[in-house]
CSV table of C-alpha atoms in Angstrom, one decimal:
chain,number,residue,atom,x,y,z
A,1,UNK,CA,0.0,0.0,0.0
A,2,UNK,CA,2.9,2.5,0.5
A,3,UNK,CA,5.1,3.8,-2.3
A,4,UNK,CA,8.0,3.0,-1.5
A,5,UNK,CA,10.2,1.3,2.0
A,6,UNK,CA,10.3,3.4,5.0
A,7,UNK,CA,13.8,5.0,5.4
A,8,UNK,CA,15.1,5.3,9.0
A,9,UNK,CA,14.1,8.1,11.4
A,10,UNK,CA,15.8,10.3,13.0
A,11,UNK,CA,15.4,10.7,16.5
A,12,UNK,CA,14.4,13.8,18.0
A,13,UNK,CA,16.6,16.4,20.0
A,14,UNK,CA,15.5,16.1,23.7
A,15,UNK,CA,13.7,19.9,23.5
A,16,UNK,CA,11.5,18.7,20.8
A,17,UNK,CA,11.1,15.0,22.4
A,18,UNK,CA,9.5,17.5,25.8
A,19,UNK,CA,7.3,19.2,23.5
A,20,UNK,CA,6.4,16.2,21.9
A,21,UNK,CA,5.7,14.5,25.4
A,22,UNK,CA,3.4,17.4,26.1
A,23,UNK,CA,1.5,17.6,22.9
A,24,UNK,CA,1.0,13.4,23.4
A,25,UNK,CA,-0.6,13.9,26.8
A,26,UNK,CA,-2.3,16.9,26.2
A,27,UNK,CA,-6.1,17.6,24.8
A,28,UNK,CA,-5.3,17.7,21.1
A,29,UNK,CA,-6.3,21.5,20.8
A,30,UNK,CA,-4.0,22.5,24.0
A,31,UNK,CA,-0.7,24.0,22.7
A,32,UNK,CA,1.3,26.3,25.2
A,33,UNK,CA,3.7,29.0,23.9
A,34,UNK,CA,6.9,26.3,25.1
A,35,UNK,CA,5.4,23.8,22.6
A,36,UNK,CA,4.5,26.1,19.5
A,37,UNK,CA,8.2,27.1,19.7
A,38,UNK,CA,9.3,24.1,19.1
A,39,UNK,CA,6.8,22.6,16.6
A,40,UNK,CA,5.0,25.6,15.4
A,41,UNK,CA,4.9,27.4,12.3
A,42,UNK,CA,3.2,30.5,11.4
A,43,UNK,CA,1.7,31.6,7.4
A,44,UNK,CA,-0.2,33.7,6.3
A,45,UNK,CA,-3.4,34.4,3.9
A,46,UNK,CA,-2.2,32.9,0.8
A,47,UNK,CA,1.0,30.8,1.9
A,48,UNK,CA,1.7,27.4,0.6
A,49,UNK,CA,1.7,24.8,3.3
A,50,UNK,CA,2.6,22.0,0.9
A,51,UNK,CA,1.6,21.8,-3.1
A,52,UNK,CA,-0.3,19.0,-4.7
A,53,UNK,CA,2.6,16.1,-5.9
A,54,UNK,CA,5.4,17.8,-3.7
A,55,UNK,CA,7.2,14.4,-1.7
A,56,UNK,CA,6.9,16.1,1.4
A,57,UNK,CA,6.2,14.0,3.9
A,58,UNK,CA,5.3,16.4,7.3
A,59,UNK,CA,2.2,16.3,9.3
A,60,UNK,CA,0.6,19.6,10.0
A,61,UNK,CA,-2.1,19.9,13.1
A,62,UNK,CA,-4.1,23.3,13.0
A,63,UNK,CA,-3.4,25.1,16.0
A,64,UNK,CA,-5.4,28.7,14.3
A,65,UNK,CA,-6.7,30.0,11.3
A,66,UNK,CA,-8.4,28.3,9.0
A,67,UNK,CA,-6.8,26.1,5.9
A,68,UNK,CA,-8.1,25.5,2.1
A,69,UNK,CA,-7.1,22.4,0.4
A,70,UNK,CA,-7.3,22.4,-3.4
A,71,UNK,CA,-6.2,20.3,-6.4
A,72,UNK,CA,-5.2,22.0,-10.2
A,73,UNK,CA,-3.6,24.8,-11.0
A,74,UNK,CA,-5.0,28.6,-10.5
A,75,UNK,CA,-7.1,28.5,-13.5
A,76,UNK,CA,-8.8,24.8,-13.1
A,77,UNK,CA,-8.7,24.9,-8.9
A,78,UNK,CA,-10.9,22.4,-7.1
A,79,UNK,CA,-11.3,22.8,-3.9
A,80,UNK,CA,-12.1,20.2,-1.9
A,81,UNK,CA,-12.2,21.5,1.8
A,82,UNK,CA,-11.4,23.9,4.0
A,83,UNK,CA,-10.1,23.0,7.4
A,84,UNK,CA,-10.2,24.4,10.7
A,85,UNK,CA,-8.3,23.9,14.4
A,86,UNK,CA,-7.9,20.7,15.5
A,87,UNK,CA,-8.1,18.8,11.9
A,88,UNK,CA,-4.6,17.3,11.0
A,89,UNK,CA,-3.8,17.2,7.2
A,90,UNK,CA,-1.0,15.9,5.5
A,91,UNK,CA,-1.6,12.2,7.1
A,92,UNK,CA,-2.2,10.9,3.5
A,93,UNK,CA,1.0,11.5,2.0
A,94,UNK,CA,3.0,11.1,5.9
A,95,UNK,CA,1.4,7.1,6.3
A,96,UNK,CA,1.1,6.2,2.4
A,97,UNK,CA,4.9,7.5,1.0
A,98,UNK,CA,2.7,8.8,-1.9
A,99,UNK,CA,3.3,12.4,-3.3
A,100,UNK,CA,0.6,15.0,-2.2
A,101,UNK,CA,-2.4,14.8,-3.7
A,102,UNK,CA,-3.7,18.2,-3.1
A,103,UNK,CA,-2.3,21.9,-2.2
A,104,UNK,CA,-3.0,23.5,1.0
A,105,UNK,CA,-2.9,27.0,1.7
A,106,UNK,CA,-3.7,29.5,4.5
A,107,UNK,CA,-7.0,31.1,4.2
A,108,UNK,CA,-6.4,33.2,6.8
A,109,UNK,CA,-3.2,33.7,9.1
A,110,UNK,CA,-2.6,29.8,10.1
A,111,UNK,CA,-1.0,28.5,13.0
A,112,UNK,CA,0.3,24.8,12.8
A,113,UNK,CA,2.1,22.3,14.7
A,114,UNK,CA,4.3,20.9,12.2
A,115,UNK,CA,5.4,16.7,12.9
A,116,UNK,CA,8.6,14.8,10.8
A,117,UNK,CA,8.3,11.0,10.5
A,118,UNK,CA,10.2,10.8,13.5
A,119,UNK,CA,8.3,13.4,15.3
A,120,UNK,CA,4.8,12.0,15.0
A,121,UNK,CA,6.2,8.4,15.5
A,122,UNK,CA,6.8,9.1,19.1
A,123,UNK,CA,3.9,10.5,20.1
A,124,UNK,CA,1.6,8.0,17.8
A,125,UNK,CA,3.2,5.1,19.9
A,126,UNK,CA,2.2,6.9,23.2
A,127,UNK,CA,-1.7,7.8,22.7
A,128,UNK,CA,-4.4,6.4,21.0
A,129,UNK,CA,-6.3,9.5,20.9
A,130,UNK,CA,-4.3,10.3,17.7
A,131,UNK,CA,-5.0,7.3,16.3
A,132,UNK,CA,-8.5,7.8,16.8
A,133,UNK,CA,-8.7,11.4,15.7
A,134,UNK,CA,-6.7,10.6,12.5
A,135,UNK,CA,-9.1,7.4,11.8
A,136,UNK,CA,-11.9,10.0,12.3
A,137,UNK,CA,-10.7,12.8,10.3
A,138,UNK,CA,-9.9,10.5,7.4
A,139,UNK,CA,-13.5,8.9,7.3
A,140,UNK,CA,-15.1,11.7,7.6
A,141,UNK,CA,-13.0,13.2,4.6
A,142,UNK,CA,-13.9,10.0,2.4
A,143,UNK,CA,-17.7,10.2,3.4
A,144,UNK,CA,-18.2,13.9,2.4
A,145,UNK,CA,-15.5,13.4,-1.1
A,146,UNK,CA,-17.8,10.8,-1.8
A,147,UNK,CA,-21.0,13.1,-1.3
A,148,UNK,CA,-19.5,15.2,-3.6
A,149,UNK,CA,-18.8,12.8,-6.1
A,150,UNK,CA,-22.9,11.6,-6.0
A,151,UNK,CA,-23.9,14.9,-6.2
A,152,UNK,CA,-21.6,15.4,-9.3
A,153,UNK,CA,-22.9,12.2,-11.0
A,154,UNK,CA,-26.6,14.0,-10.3
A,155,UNK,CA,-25.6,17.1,-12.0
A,156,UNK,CA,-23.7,15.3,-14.9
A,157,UNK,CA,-27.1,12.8,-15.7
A,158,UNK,CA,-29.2,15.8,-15.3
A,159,UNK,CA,-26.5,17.7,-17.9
A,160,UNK,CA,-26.8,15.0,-20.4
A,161,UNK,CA,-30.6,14.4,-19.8
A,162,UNK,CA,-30.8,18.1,-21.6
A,163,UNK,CA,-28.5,17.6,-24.3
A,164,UNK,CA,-30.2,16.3,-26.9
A,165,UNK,CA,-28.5,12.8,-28.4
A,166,UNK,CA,-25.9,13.5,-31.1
A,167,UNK,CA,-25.3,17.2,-30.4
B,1,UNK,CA,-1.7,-10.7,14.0
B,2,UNK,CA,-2.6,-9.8,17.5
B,3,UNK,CA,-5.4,-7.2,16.9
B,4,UNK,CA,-7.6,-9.7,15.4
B,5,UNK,CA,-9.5,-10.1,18.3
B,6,UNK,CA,-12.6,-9.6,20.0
B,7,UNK,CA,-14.3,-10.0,16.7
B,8,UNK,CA,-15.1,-13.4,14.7
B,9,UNK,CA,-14.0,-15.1,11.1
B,10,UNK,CA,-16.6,-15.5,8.5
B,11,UNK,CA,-16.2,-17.6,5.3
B,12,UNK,CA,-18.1,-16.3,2.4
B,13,UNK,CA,-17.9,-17.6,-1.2
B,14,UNK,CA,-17.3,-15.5,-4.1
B,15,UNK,CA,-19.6,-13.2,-6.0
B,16,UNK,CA,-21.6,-12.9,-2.5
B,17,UNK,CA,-22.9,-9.6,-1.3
B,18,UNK,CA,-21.5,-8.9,2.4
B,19,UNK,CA,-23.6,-5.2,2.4
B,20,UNK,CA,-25.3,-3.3,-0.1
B,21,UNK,CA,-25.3,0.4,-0.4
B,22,UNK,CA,-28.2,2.0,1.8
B,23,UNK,CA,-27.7,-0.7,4.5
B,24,UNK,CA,-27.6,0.2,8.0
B,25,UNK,CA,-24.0,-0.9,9.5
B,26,UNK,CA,-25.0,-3.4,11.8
B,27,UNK,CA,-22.9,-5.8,14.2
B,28,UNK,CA,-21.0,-6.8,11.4
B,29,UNK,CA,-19.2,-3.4,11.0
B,30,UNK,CA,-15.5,-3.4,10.1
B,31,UNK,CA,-14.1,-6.3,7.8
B,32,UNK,CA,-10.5,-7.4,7.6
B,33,UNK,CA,-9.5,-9.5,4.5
B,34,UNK,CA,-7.8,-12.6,5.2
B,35,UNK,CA,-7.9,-13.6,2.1
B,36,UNK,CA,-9.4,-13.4,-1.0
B,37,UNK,CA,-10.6,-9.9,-2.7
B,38,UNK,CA,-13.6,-7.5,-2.4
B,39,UNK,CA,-15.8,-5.3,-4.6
B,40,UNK,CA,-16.7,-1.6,-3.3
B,41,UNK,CA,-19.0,-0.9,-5.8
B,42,UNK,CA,-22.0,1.6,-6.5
B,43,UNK,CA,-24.3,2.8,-9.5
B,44,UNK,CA,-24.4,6.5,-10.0
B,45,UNK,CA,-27.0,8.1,-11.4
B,46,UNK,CA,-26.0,9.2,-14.8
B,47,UNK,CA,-24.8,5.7,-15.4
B,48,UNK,CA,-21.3,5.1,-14.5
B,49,UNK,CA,-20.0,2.7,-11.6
B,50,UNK,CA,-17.7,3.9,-9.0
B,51,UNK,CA,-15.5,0.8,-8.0
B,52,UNK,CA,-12.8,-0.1,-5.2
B,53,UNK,CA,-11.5,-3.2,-5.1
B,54,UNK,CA,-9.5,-4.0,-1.4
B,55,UNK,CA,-7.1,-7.1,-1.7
B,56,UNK,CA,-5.9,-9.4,1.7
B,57,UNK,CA,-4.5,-7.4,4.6
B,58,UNK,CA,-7.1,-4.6,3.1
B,59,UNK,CA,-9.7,-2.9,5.9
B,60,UNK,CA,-13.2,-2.2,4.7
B,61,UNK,CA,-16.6,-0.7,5.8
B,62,UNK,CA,-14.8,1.7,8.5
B,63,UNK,CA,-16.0,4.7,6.7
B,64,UNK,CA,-19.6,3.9,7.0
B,65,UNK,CA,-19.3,2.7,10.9
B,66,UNK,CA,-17.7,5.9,11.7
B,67,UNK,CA,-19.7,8.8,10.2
B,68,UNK,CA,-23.4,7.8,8.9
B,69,UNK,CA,-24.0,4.4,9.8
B,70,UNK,CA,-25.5,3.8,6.3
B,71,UNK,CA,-23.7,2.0,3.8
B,72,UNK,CA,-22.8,3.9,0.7
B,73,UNK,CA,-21.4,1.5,-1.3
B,74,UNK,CA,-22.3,-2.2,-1.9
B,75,UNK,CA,-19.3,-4.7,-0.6
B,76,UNK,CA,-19.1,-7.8,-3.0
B,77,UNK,CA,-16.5,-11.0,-2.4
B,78,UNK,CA,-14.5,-11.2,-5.7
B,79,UNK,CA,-13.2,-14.1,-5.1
B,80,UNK,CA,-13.6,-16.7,-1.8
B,81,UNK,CA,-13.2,-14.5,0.9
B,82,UNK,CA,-11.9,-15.2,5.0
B,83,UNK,CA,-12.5,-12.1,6.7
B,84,UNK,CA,-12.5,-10.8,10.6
B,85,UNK,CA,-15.1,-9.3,11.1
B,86,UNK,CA,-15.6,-6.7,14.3
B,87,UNK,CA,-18.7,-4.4,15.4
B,88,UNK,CA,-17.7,-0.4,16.0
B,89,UNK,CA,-16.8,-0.8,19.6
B,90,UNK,CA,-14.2,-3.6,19.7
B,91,UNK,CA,-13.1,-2.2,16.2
B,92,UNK,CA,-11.9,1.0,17.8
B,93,UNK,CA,-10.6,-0.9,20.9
B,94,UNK,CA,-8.5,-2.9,18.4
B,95,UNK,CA,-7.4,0.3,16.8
B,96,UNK,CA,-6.6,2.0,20.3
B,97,UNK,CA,-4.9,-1.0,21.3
B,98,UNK,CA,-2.3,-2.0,18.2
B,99,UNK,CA,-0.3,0.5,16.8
B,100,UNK,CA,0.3,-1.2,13.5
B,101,UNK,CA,-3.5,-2.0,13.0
B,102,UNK,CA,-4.0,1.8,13.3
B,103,UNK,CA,-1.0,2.6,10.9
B,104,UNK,CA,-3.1,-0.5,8.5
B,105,UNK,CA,-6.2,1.5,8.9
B,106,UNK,CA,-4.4,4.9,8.2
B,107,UNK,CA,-2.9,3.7,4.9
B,108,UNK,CA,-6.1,1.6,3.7
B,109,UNK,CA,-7.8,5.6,4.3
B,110,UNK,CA,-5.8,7.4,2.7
B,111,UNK,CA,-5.4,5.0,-0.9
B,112,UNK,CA,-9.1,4.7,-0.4
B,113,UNK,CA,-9.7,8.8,-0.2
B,114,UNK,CA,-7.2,9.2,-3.2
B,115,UNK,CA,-8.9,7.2,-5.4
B,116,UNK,CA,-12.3,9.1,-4.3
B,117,UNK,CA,-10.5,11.9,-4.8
B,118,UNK,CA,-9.6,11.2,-8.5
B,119,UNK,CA,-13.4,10.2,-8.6
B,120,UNK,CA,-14.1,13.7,-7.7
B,121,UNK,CA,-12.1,14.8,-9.9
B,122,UNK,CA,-13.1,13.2,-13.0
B,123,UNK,CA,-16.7,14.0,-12.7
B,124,UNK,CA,-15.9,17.9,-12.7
B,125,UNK,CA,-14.0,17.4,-15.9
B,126,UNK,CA,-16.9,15.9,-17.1
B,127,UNK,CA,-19.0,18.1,-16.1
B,128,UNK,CA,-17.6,20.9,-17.2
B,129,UNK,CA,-17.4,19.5,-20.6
């Protein structure tokens, strides 16, 4: 299922492993000044987070600010959600090895905790309440793509229902 | 594989239909693939079929349990299928419990959400045409 083998981590620097510690034991949403130095990353309205087929592989966690995520270029842009604090995006690319499949950019100014491999491995192993909220967050992103999808097929029988055959 | 547990094996043969779109998940929720392969399928309205296929070691019917409770897509057994099959509260213990059945359930997600995606996107194009 992944693209390609797993290359080795590197471990964390004990300042980052603390933070990390913290964010693992903490409500998901919780992030104190200490932690968002070390993990956190500020953009604003407009800013690339990561772009559709780039190989990065980071996890972002929405700390503020809200989030669009998009596939195509400027002139054929699809957007396929916008996210808000306490979604985590990025999981796709970060579990599967696969390149991104969509762009995300700040709607407004954005504040995100930003995990490596290594990073997120750690705190993955130590609660299940990540595990849980990434399971979530991934169903629920399937269930509403594929409401969209449905309600594309509507509009598209409804399209050819008008056009009369052979024009 | 230690996380298959608190649930039960079922044996079905193929071309069998385990759920069909519009179903309510019942106790039969979450299916792990043993062996064999499966058939997510379902008929859109202007005539095309949106298909999925998951192979052994694949995850299906997660989406449904989580969010609606209503099946969305019909589940078919390509071939003879050995499953595990869990209902929505030992299937989350399970995940809570085994790291690397959450990492299976993450990756089986994501693939699943990018071919969706690509669904998505196809049906705009077409639209638009």
């Amino acid at each position: 299922m992944s693209a390609d083998a797993e290359e080795p981590l590197e471990p964390p620097s004990e300042e980052v492993e603390e933070s990390l510690l913290q964010v693992a034991f903490s409500e998901i949403r919780d992030t104190s000044p200490e932690i968002f130095s070390q993990l956190g990353r500020t953009y604003q309205p407009g800013e690339i987070l990561f772009r559709e087929n780039d190989n990065s592989k980071e996890l972002f966690m929405i700390v503020g600010g809200q989030v669009k995520i998009s596939r195509g270029d400027n002139q054929n842009e699809k957007m396929l959600a916008v996210l808000s604090p306490g979604e985590i995006m990025g999981e796709m690319s970060h579990f599967d090895n696969y390149p991104r499949s969509a762009t995300a950019t700040a709607v407004t100014e954005v504040q995100v905790l930003v995990f490596t491999k290594a990073n997120f491995a750690l705190i993955f192993e130590l609660h299940h309440k990540w595990t849980l909220q990434l399971v979530y967050s991934l169903c629920n992103r399937v269930y509403s793509t594929f409401g969209r999808v449905l309600q594309g097929h509507t509009m598209l029988a409804a399209a050819n229902a008008k056009t009369p055959a052979g024009s | 594989m230690r996380y298959l547990t608190n649930g039960k094996e079922i044996f079905v043969p193929a071309g069998s239909a385990l759920y069909t779109d519009a179903d309510d998940v019942g106790e039969d929720a979450v299916y792990y693939v043993m062996e064999g392969k499966v058939r997510l399928s379902r008929n859109l309205e202007s005539g095309y079929t949106f298909t999925y296929d998951v192979a052994k070691d694949g995850v299906f019917g997660v989406v449904e349990a989580i969010t609606s409770g209503v099946r969305f897509v019909t589940a078919t057994a390509e071939t003879n299928c050995q499953f595990y099959v869990w209902n929505k509260q030992s299937y989350e213990t399970a995940l809570s419990l085994y790291i690397e059945f959450a990492k299976l359930n993450i990756q089986e997600l994501s693939h699943y959400l990018r071919a969706i995606n690509q669904e998505a996107e196809k049906v705009w194009i077409n639209y638009v045409r």
